[in-house]
Amino acid sequence: MNVSIYRGTVVYAAEKERLAAFSGANIVVEDGFVKNVLKQVPEEYAGLTVKDFGDALIIPAFSDLHIHASQYAQRGVGMDKLLFEWLRDYTFPQEAKFADCRYAEKVYDALVKDLIRHGTFHASIFTTIHTEASDILFRKLAERGLYAYTGKVNMDCNAPDYLCEKTAESLRDTERFLLEHQGYATVKPILTPRFAPTCSEKLIKGLGKLAKKYACGVQTHLVESIAEAAWTKELFPDYSCETAIYEQAGLLDYGPSVFAHVIFPAREDITILRKSRSVSVHCPDATANITAGIMPAAALLKAELPVAVGTDIGAGPNPAVYRQIARAVQLSKLKAFFEPEGNEPISFAEAFYMATKAGGSIFDRVGSLEPGYRFNALVLDGLADDFSEMTPEEQLERFCYAGDDRNIIARYLDGREISP
Ligand SMILES: [Zn+2]
């Protein structure tokens, strides 16, 4: 058995409303899993060297449940556009470039490094319609041992000609992608219809059959903006709500279902999301940048839905999930201010929980540092001032608002130290 011990201030969110913090703690890691967090090193480990991080914080690595890998190349660009202009002028032309695998290599390499740099070790990621380029990302994630779901995008209507697939081809390529990516330890394929307006009913039903055949989950966008929700209703008039389109196709039965944005859910959406334990992903920067709106995060948490956090690169310009924790709190306050009915601010602890344990829940034992969880962890330093006392919780909050990757002095994945 391989045992390591790390000393520092351990902080994690075991439950929604509360952070657990242990100063001067020893975290015992056995074969990559947290065995215990203890004040004293137990007698049985007396001969082991303790890696002492002093007053630094040891926290769980982050989970980013909504990323467009191809859009990494356009992050922070075109941010003064509205959604449909931004798609037409930046995003779709950018996605078309992924027909070239050499280009995909470069972009996906840079993205994976940047995820590690910012402490995101668990992610759910869209690629583009291109199967070969999607394979490149899958392999890069697997090589680095990151925990991820990733899938090639499907769209067979209402998309520019150069990105619009034939329904049968889209299904055939998706099946090939699923078949070729079975059996990896940490990365798994996931079905990725872009969003309802760019997918025919035939395509969505076909994906439902693949979900059953390969026991896999789905990721997509859901009730993202008023315009998108209205358009979907027009295109799918026979469904009680947008989530029902995926439910009735059998897409919510076999793996995680991950829905980005969920800004304008109807009561029927909430019912299905709760029943299927689907995860709603809050991407505050992105939905502000494209003026989609602000997720009613407090209301979804109150309705007992699992809610995670995403950067939504590239509508969100920054791969740092910790910044989205801060933004989630900030925007929940704005929403409660402008729309007080039914909306409340969320707390920092809730937002941190969303970005770690809730997001981690679609993987295997990641997102916390409770005993039994994988030691997927970050060590943070340089957050306290020397002229005043700060609690560990305050230092963590400061990191999310004002820190950056320079504060991350060590990164552990399955108990191994890694670097970008
Ligand atoms: Zn998105």
Short mmCIF file of C-alpha atoms and ligand atoms in Angstrom, two decimals:
data_model
loop_
_atom_site.label_atom_id
_atom_site.label_comp_id
_atom_site.label_asym_id
_atom_site.label_seq_id
_atom_site.Cartn_x
_atom_site.Cartn_y
_atom_site.Cartn_z
CA MET A 1 0.00 0.00 0.00
CA ASN A 2 1.21 3.48 -0.88
CA VAL A 3 0.68 5.99 1.96
CA SER A 4 1.42 9.73 1.90
CA ILE A 5 0.68 12.39 4.47
CA TYR A 6 0.19 16.09 3.77
CA ARG A 7 -0.06 18.79 6.43
CA GLY A 8 -1.90 22.06 5.95
CA THR A 9 -5.31 23.67 6.39
CA VAL A 10 -7.83 21.34 4.82
CA VAL A 11 -11.02 22.94 3.49
CA TYR A 12 -13.85 21.27 1.57
CA ALA A 13 -17.63 21.40 1.23
CA ALA A 14 -19.15 18.16 2.48
CA GLU A 15 -22.64 19.60 2.35
CA LYS A 16 -24.41 22.40 0.54
CA GLU A 17 -24.52 25.12 3.17
CA ARG A 18 -21.31 24.62 5.09
CA LEU A 19 -17.56 24.50 4.56
CA ALA A 20 -15.50 22.13 6.70
CA ALA A 21 -12.11 23.60 7.69
CA PHE A 22 -9.31 21.94 9.69
CA SER A 23 -6.22 23.99 10.54
CA GLY A 24 -2.94 22.17 11.20
CA ALA A 25 -4.46 18.98 9.82
CA ASN A 26 -2.74 15.88 8.49
CA ILE A 27 -4.43 14.35 5.49
CA VAL A 28 -3.58 10.67 5.13
CA VAL A 29 -3.75 9.39 1.55
CA GLU A 30 -3.73 5.65 0.83
CA ASP A 31 -3.38 4.48 -2.77
CA GLY A 32 -4.69 7.81 -4.04
CA PHE A 33 -7.71 7.99 -1.71
CA VAL A 34 -8.20 10.13 1.39
CA LYS A 35 -8.06 7.81 4.38
CA ASN A 36 -8.51 10.41 7.06
CA VAL A 37 -8.00 14.03 8.12
CA LEU A 38 -6.37 14.07 11.56
CA LYS A 39 -4.82 16.47 14.06
CA GLN A 40 -2.05 14.00 14.96
CA VAL A 41 -0.19 11.58 12.71
CA PRO A 42 -1.20 8.08 13.90
CA GLU A 43 1.44 5.83 15.46
CA GLU A 44 1.28 3.36 12.55
CA TYR A 45 2.62 6.08 10.19
CA ALA A 46 5.31 7.38 12.56
CA GLY A 47 8.14 6.46 10.16
CA LEU A 48 6.66 8.35 7.18
CA THR A 49 7.76 11.80 6.08
CA VAL A 50 4.98 14.35 6.24
CA LYS A 51 4.86 16.82 3.36
CA ASP A 52 4.29 20.00 5.31
CA PHE A 53 2.55 22.88 3.53
CA GLY A 54 2.44 25.03 6.69
CA ASP A 55 -0.54 27.39 6.66
CA ALA A 56 -1.41 26.75 3.01
CA LEU A 57 -4.93 25.58 2.14
CA ILE A 58 -5.53 22.07 0.79
CA ILE A 59 -8.79 21.98 -1.15
CA PRO A 60 -10.50 19.60 -3.60
CA ALA A 61 -9.76 20.13 -7.29
CA PHE A 62 -12.54 21.78 -9.30
CA SER A 63 -15.25 20.33 -11.52
CA ASP A 64 -16.21 22.28 -14.67
CA LEU A 65 -19.32 20.74 -16.15
CA HIS A 66 -19.67 22.90 -19.24
CA ILE A 67 -16.80 23.59 -21.63
CA HIS A 68 -16.66 23.94 -25.44
CA ALA A 69 -13.12 22.74 -26.12
CA SER A 70 -12.99 24.24 -29.62
CA GLN A 71 -14.01 27.66 -28.32
CA TYR A 72 -10.88 27.83 -26.18
CA ALA A 73 -9.29 29.39 -29.27
CA GLN A 74 -11.74 32.32 -29.18
CA ARG A 75 -11.94 32.97 -25.43
CA GLY A 76 -12.31 36.62 -24.56
CA VAL A 77 -13.06 37.62 -28.16
CA GLY A 78 -16.31 39.00 -29.59
CA MET A 79 -17.63 39.61 -26.12
CA ASP A 80 -19.56 42.70 -27.20
CA LYS A 81 -21.82 40.60 -29.49
CA LEU A 82 -25.19 39.06 -28.70
CA LEU A 83 -25.65 35.28 -28.94
CA PHE A 84 -26.69 34.84 -32.56
CA GLU A 85 -24.09 37.32 -33.91
CA TRP A 86 -21.42 35.73 -31.73
CA LEU A 87 -22.27 32.28 -33.10
CA ARG A 88 -22.34 33.48 -36.71
CA ASP A 89 -19.21 35.65 -36.65
CA TYR A 90 -16.95 33.81 -34.24
CA THR A 91 -18.08 30.44 -32.98
CA PHE A 92 -19.26 28.61 -36.08
CA PRO A 93 -16.29 29.69 -38.25
CA GLN A 94 -14.00 28.67 -35.36
CA GLU A 95 -15.65 25.26 -35.01
CA ALA A 96 -15.26 24.62 -38.74
CA LYS A 97 -11.47 24.74 -38.32
CA PHE A 98 -11.60 21.45 -36.39
CA ALA A 99 -11.90 19.54 -39.64
CA ASP A 100 -8.11 19.99 -39.53
CA CYS A 101 -6.64 17.62 -36.95
CA ARG A 102 -3.35 19.51 -36.73
CA TYR A 103 -5.26 22.58 -35.61
CA ALA A 104 -7.26 20.50 -33.12
CA GLU A 105 -4.01 19.10 -31.66
CA LYS A 106 -2.72 22.58 -30.90
CA VAL A 107 -5.93 23.97 -29.41
CA TYR A 108 -6.78 20.88 -27.34
CA ASP A 109 -3.25 20.62 -26.05
CA ALA A 110 -3.36 24.21 -24.83
CA LEU A 111 -6.81 23.71 -23.29
CA VAL A 112 -5.87 20.59 -21.33
CA LYS A 113 -2.75 22.33 -19.96
CA ASP A 114 -4.79 25.35 -18.95
CA LEU A 115 -7.40 23.20 -17.19
CA ILE A 116 -4.65 21.59 -15.12
CA ARG A 117 -3.01 24.98 -14.48
CA HIS A 118 -6.27 26.29 -13.00
CA GLY A 119 -7.03 23.15 -10.99
CA THR A 120 -9.89 21.72 -13.06
CA PHE A 121 -9.43 17.95 -12.94
CA HIS A 122 -13.04 16.92 -13.62
CA ALA A 123 -14.96 18.21 -16.63
CA SER A 124 -17.78 17.68 -19.06
CA ILE A 125 -16.70 18.89 -22.49
CA PHE A 126 -18.25 19.52 -25.91
CA THR A 127 -16.02 19.25 -28.96
CA THR A 128 -17.35 19.89 -32.49
CA ILE A 129 -19.10 17.71 -35.08
CA HIS A 130 -15.69 16.31 -36.17
CA THR A 131 -15.06 12.75 -34.96
CA GLU A 132 -11.29 12.67 -35.56
CA ALA A 133 -10.70 15.96 -33.73
CA SER A 134 -12.95 14.77 -30.90
CA ASP A 135 -10.80 11.67 -30.59
CA ILE A 136 -7.73 13.89 -30.16
CA LEU A 137 -9.27 15.64 -27.16
CA PHE A 138 -10.43 12.33 -25.66
CA ARG A 139 -6.91 10.89 -25.84
CA LYS A 140 -5.28 14.00 -24.40
CA LEU A 141 -7.64 13.96 -21.40
CA ALA A 142 -7.04 10.24 -20.88
CA GLU A 143 -3.25 10.61 -21.17
CA ARG A 144 -3.25 13.21 -18.39
CA GLY A 145 -5.60 11.08 -16.25
CA LEU A 146 -8.23 13.81 -15.95
CA TYR A 147 -11.79 12.79 -15.09
CA ALA A 148 -13.99 13.78 -18.00
CA TYR A 149 -16.98 13.14 -20.18
CA THR A 150 -16.60 14.32 -23.72
CA GLY A 151 -18.57 13.86 -26.89
CA LYS A 152 -18.72 14.92 -30.49
CA VAL A 153 -21.42 17.49 -31.16
CA ASN A 154 -24.54 16.59 -33.16
CA MET A 155 -26.43 19.06 -35.30
CA ASP A 156 -28.46 18.28 -38.39
CA CYS A 157 -30.60 21.40 -38.88
CA ASN A 158 -30.70 25.16 -38.33
CA ALA A 159 -26.92 25.34 -38.52
CA PRO A 160 -24.64 26.82 -41.21
CA ASP A 161 -24.21 24.45 -44.17
CA TYR A 162 -20.56 23.91 -43.38
CA LEU A 163 -21.40 22.52 -39.91
CA CYS A 164 -24.70 20.80 -40.66
CA GLU A 165 -24.61 16.99 -40.62
CA LYS A 166 -26.90 14.55 -42.39
CA THR A 167 -28.96 12.78 -39.72
CA ALA A 168 -27.77 9.27 -40.60
CA GLU A 169 -24.14 10.37 -40.80
CA SER A 170 -24.36 12.15 -37.48
CA LEU A 171 -25.68 8.98 -35.82
CA ARG A 172 -23.15 6.76 -37.55
CA ASP A 173 -20.20 8.98 -36.56
CA THR A 174 -21.49 9.18 -33.00
CA GLU A 175 -21.76 5.41 -32.73
CA ARG A 176 -18.23 5.10 -34.04
CA PHE A 177 -17.04 7.58 -31.42
CA LEU A 178 -18.80 5.61 -28.67
CA LEU A 179 -17.44 2.29 -29.88
CA GLU A 180 -13.87 3.54 -30.13
CA HIS A 181 -13.85 5.05 -26.64
CA GLN A 182 -15.08 2.27 -24.40
CA GLY A 183 -13.14 1.02 -21.40
CA TYR A 184 -11.04 4.06 -20.47
CA ALA A 185 -10.52 4.47 -16.73
CA THR A 186 -11.19 8.18 -16.26
CA VAL A 187 -12.60 9.57 -19.53
CA LYS A 188 -15.94 8.46 -20.92
CA PRO A 189 -17.87 9.35 -24.06
CA ILE A 190 -21.15 11.23 -23.69
CA LEU A 191 -23.87 12.11 -26.21
CA THR A 192 -23.75 15.78 -27.12
CA PRO A 193 -26.68 17.16 -29.13
CA ARG A 194 -25.76 20.86 -29.34
CA PHE A 195 -29.22 22.09 -28.34
CA ALA A 196 -32.76 21.28 -29.37
CA PRO A 197 -33.08 23.82 -32.24
CA THR A 198 -30.11 22.34 -34.15
CA CYS A 199 -31.28 18.73 -33.76
CA SER A 200 -34.15 17.06 -35.56
CA GLU A 201 -36.51 14.85 -33.58
CA LYS A 202 -35.22 11.92 -35.61
CA LEU A 203 -31.66 12.67 -34.53
CA ILE A 204 -32.57 13.02 -30.85
CA LYS A 205 -34.51 9.75 -30.93
CA GLY A 206 -31.58 8.05 -32.66
CA LEU A 207 -29.26 9.32 -29.92
CA GLY A 208 -31.69 7.86 -27.36
CA LYS A 209 -31.19 4.43 -28.94
CA LEU A 210 -27.41 4.85 -28.71
CA ALA A 211 -27.76 5.88 -25.04
CA LYS A 212 -29.44 2.56 -24.36
CA LYS A 213 -27.09 0.47 -26.49
CA TYR A 214 -23.89 1.93 -24.96
CA ALA A 215 -25.28 2.92 -21.53
CA CYS A 216 -24.14 6.52 -21.83
CA GLY A 217 -25.35 9.89 -20.68
CA VAL A 218 -26.05 13.19 -22.38
CA GLN A 219 -24.91 16.81 -22.20
CA THR A 220 -26.63 19.74 -23.88
CA HIS A 221 -27.98 23.26 -23.35
CA LEU A 222 -31.41 23.71 -21.81
CA VAL A 223 -33.82 26.68 -21.66
CA GLU A 224 -30.87 28.97 -22.08
CA SER A 225 -32.56 32.15 -23.27
CA ILE A 226 -36.09 33.36 -23.88
CA ALA A 227 -35.51 33.27 -27.65
CA GLU A 228 -34.08 29.72 -27.53
CA ALA A 229 -36.90 28.41 -25.31
CA ALA A 230 -39.56 29.92 -27.60
CA TRP A 231 -37.86 28.57 -30.74
CA THR A 232 -37.66 25.08 -29.23
CA LYS A 233 -41.34 25.18 -28.35
CA GLU A 234 -42.12 26.08 -31.96
CA LEU A 235 -39.94 23.25 -33.31
CA PHE A 236 -41.16 20.63 -30.79
CA PRO A 237 -44.82 21.53 -30.22
CA ASP A 238 -45.81 18.07 -28.96
CA TYR A 239 -43.62 18.10 -25.85
CA SER A 240 -44.72 19.45 -22.47
CA CYS A 241 -41.34 21.14 -21.96
CA GLU A 242 -37.79 21.16 -23.32
CA THR A 243 -36.47 18.50 -20.91
CA ALA A 244 -39.26 16.16 -22.04
CA ILE A 245 -37.66 16.01 -25.52
CA TYR A 246 -34.60 14.31 -24.02
CA GLU A 247 -36.55 12.28 -21.48
CA GLN A 248 -38.91 10.79 -24.07
CA ALA A 249 -35.98 9.88 -26.31
CA GLY A 250 -34.57 7.83 -23.41
CA LEU A 251 -31.54 10.04 -23.02
CA LEU A 252 -31.80 10.47 -19.25
CA ASP A 253 -31.73 6.81 -18.24
CA TYR A 254 -28.21 5.45 -18.60
CA GLY A 255 -25.56 7.92 -17.52
CA PRO A 256 -25.23 11.41 -16.20
CA SER A 257 -27.43 14.05 -17.81
CA VAL A 258 -25.81 17.44 -17.75
CA PHE A 259 -27.79 20.50 -18.76
CA ALA A 260 -26.11 23.86 -19.20
CA HIS A 261 -27.77 27.10 -18.12
CA VAL A 262 -31.37 26.13 -17.12
CA ILE A 263 -32.30 29.79 -16.88
CA PHE A 264 -35.98 29.63 -17.80
CA PRO A 265 -37.22 26.21 -16.62
CA ALA A 266 -40.96 25.48 -16.61
CA ARG A 267 -42.43 23.53 -13.72
CA GLU A 268 -42.42 20.41 -15.93
CA ASP A 269 -38.68 20.84 -16.59
CA ILE A 270 -37.99 20.96 -12.84
CA THR A 271 -40.05 17.81 -12.26
CA ILE A 272 -38.11 15.82 -14.87
CA LEU A 273 -34.73 17.23 -13.83
CA ARG A 274 -35.40 16.22 -10.22
CA LYS A 275 -36.70 12.76 -11.08
CA SER A 276 -33.76 11.98 -13.38
CA ARG A 277 -31.16 13.51 -10.99
CA SER A 278 -29.92 15.58 -13.92
CA VAL A 279 -27.30 18.19 -13.15
CA SER A 280 -28.01 21.83 -14.04
CA VAL A 281 -24.86 23.81 -14.77
CA HIS A 282 -24.53 27.46 -13.84
CA CYS A 283 -22.17 29.38 -16.16
CA PRO A 284 -22.53 32.94 -14.85
CA ASP A 285 -19.92 34.77 -16.96
CA ALA A 286 -21.08 33.12 -20.17
CA THR A 287 -24.78 33.77 -19.80
CA ALA A 288 -24.03 37.36 -18.85
CA ASN A 289 -21.76 37.82 -21.88
CA ILE A 290 -24.32 36.52 -24.35
CA THR A 291 -27.16 38.17 -22.42
CA ALA A 292 -29.06 34.93 -22.01
CA GLY A 293 -29.95 35.74 -18.40
CA ILE A 294 -29.01 34.52 -14.93
CA MET A 295 -29.75 31.04 -13.64
CA PRO A 296 -32.19 31.09 -10.70
CA ALA A 297 -29.60 29.11 -8.73
CA ALA A 298 -31.14 29.54 -5.26
CA ALA A 299 -34.54 28.41 -6.55
CA LEU A 300 -33.05 25.32 -8.23
CA LEU A 301 -31.11 24.42 -5.07
CA LYS A 302 -34.30 24.86 -3.06
CA ALA A 303 -36.09 22.53 -5.48
CA GLU A 304 -33.43 19.92 -4.54
CA LEU A 305 -31.86 19.83 -7.99
CA PRO A 306 -28.15 19.09 -8.29
CA VAL A 307 -26.53 22.33 -9.48
CA ALA A 308 -22.91 22.54 -10.68
CA VAL A 309 -20.73 25.28 -12.13
CA GLY A 310 -19.25 25.67 -15.61
CA THR A 311 -16.99 28.15 -17.35
CA ASP A 312 -18.69 27.64 -20.73
CA ILE A 313 -15.47 28.47 -22.56
CA GLY A 314 -15.57 30.45 -24.87
CA ALA A 315 -18.76 32.45 -24.03
CA GLY A 316 -17.09 32.44 -20.64
CA PRO A 317 -13.61 33.81 -21.33
CA ASN A 318 -11.67 32.27 -18.46
CA PRO A 319 -10.92 28.61 -17.71
CA ALA A 320 -10.79 29.31 -13.96
CA VAL A 321 -13.82 27.68 -12.32
CA TYR A 322 -12.98 29.39 -9.04
CA ARG A 323 -13.76 32.74 -10.66
CA GLN A 324 -17.19 31.38 -11.62
CA ILE A 325 -17.83 30.57 -7.94
CA ALA A 326 -17.41 34.26 -7.19
CA ARG A 327 -19.55 35.25 -10.20
CA ALA A 328 -22.31 32.82 -9.21
CA VAL A 329 -22.63 34.59 -5.86
CA GLN A 330 -22.37 38.02 -7.45
CA LEU A 331 -25.01 37.39 -10.12
CA SER A 332 -27.39 35.69 -7.66
CA LYS A 333 -27.35 38.95 -5.69
CA LEU A 334 -28.07 40.99 -8.81
CA LYS A 335 -30.89 38.64 -9.77
CA ALA A 336 -32.43 38.83 -6.30
CA PHE A 337 -32.12 42.63 -6.46
CA PHE A 338 -33.83 43.03 -9.83
CA GLU A 339 -36.24 40.10 -9.55
CA PRO A 340 -36.89 39.69 -5.82
CA GLU A 341 -39.83 37.34 -6.30
CA GLY A 342 -38.63 33.76 -5.87
CA ASN A 343 -34.93 34.66 -6.01
CA GLU A 344 -32.36 34.87 -3.24
CA PRO A 345 -28.61 35.31 -3.17
CA ILE A 346 -26.62 32.11 -2.80
CA SER A 347 -23.81 31.84 -0.27
CA PHE A 348 -20.13 31.38 -0.99
CA ALA A 349 -20.30 27.91 0.63
CA GLU A 350 -23.13 26.90 -1.71
CA ALA A 351 -21.27 28.10 -4.79
CA PHE A 352 -18.07 26.33 -3.70
CA TYR A 353 -20.05 23.13 -3.08
CA MET A 354 -21.54 23.42 -6.59
CA ALA A 355 -18.09 23.76 -8.19
CA THR A 356 -16.54 20.86 -6.27
CA LYS A 357 -18.72 18.14 -4.76
CA ALA A 358 -21.92 18.69 -6.78
CA GLY A 359 -20.02 18.87 -10.07
CA GLY A 360 -17.89 15.92 -9.00
CA SER A 361 -20.95 13.78 -8.37
CA ILE A 362 -21.10 12.61 -12.00
CA PHE A 363 -17.65 11.01 -11.59
CA ASP A 364 -16.36 8.44 -9.15
CA ARG A 365 -15.58 9.81 -5.67
CA VAL A 366 -14.18 13.21 -6.61
CA GLY A 367 -14.91 16.78 -5.46
CA SER A 368 -14.38 16.49 -1.72
CA LEU A 369 -11.62 15.57 0.73
CA GLU A 370 -13.81 13.47 2.99
CA PRO A 371 -12.48 9.98 3.72
CA GLY A 372 -13.08 7.70 0.73
CA TYR A 373 -12.68 10.46 -1.87
CA ARG A 374 -9.82 10.52 -4.35
CA PHE A 375 -6.99 12.82 -3.38
CA ASN A 376 -7.62 15.18 -6.30
CA ALA A 377 -6.48 18.31 -4.56
CA LEU A 378 -4.90 21.74 -4.86
CA VAL A 379 -2.62 23.51 -2.43
CA LEU A 380 -3.19 27.28 -2.23
CA ASP A 381 -0.79 29.77 -0.76
CA GLY A 382 -0.25 33.52 -0.51
CA LEU A 383 -3.83 34.44 0.30
CA ALA A 384 -3.56 35.85 3.83
CA ASP A 385 -2.23 39.29 4.69
CA ASP A 386 0.54 39.60 7.26
CA PHE A 387 -1.22 42.55 8.92
CA SER A 388 -4.49 40.86 9.88
CA GLU A 389 -5.90 37.46 10.80
CA MET A 390 -8.00 35.59 8.24
CA THR A 391 -9.94 32.37 8.68
CA PRO A 392 -9.38 29.53 6.18
CA GLU A 393 -12.87 30.14 4.78
CA GLU A 394 -12.04 33.80 4.18
CA GLN A 395 -8.78 32.88 2.43
CA LEU A 396 -10.62 30.46 0.16
CA GLU A 397 -13.20 33.12 -0.68
CA ARG A 398 -10.41 35.57 -1.46
CA PHE A 399 -8.83 33.03 -3.80
CA CYS A 400 -12.08 32.72 -5.76
CA TYR A 401 -12.55 36.48 -6.04
CA ALA A 402 -9.01 37.79 -6.30
CA GLY A 403 -6.59 34.88 -6.59
CA ASP A 404 -5.27 33.12 -9.68
CA ASP A 405 -3.20 30.14 -10.73
CA ARG A 406 -0.10 31.67 -9.11
CA ASN A 407 -1.68 30.84 -5.76
CA ILE A 408 -1.85 27.13 -6.70
CA ILE A 409 1.50 25.80 -5.48
CA ALA A 410 0.80 22.06 -5.87
CA ARG A 411 -1.71 19.84 -7.67
CA TYR A 412 -2.52 16.19 -6.89
CA LEU A 413 -4.50 13.83 -9.09
CA ASP A 414 -5.26 10.36 -7.69
CA GLY A 415 -2.56 11.09 -5.13
CA ARG A 416 0.15 11.86 -7.76
CA GLU A 417 1.61 15.32 -8.01
CA ILE A 418 1.02 16.78 -11.48
CA SER A 419 1.80 20.05 -13.24
CA PRO A 420 0.48 21.66 -16.43
ZN ZN B 1 -22.39 26.14 -24.07
#
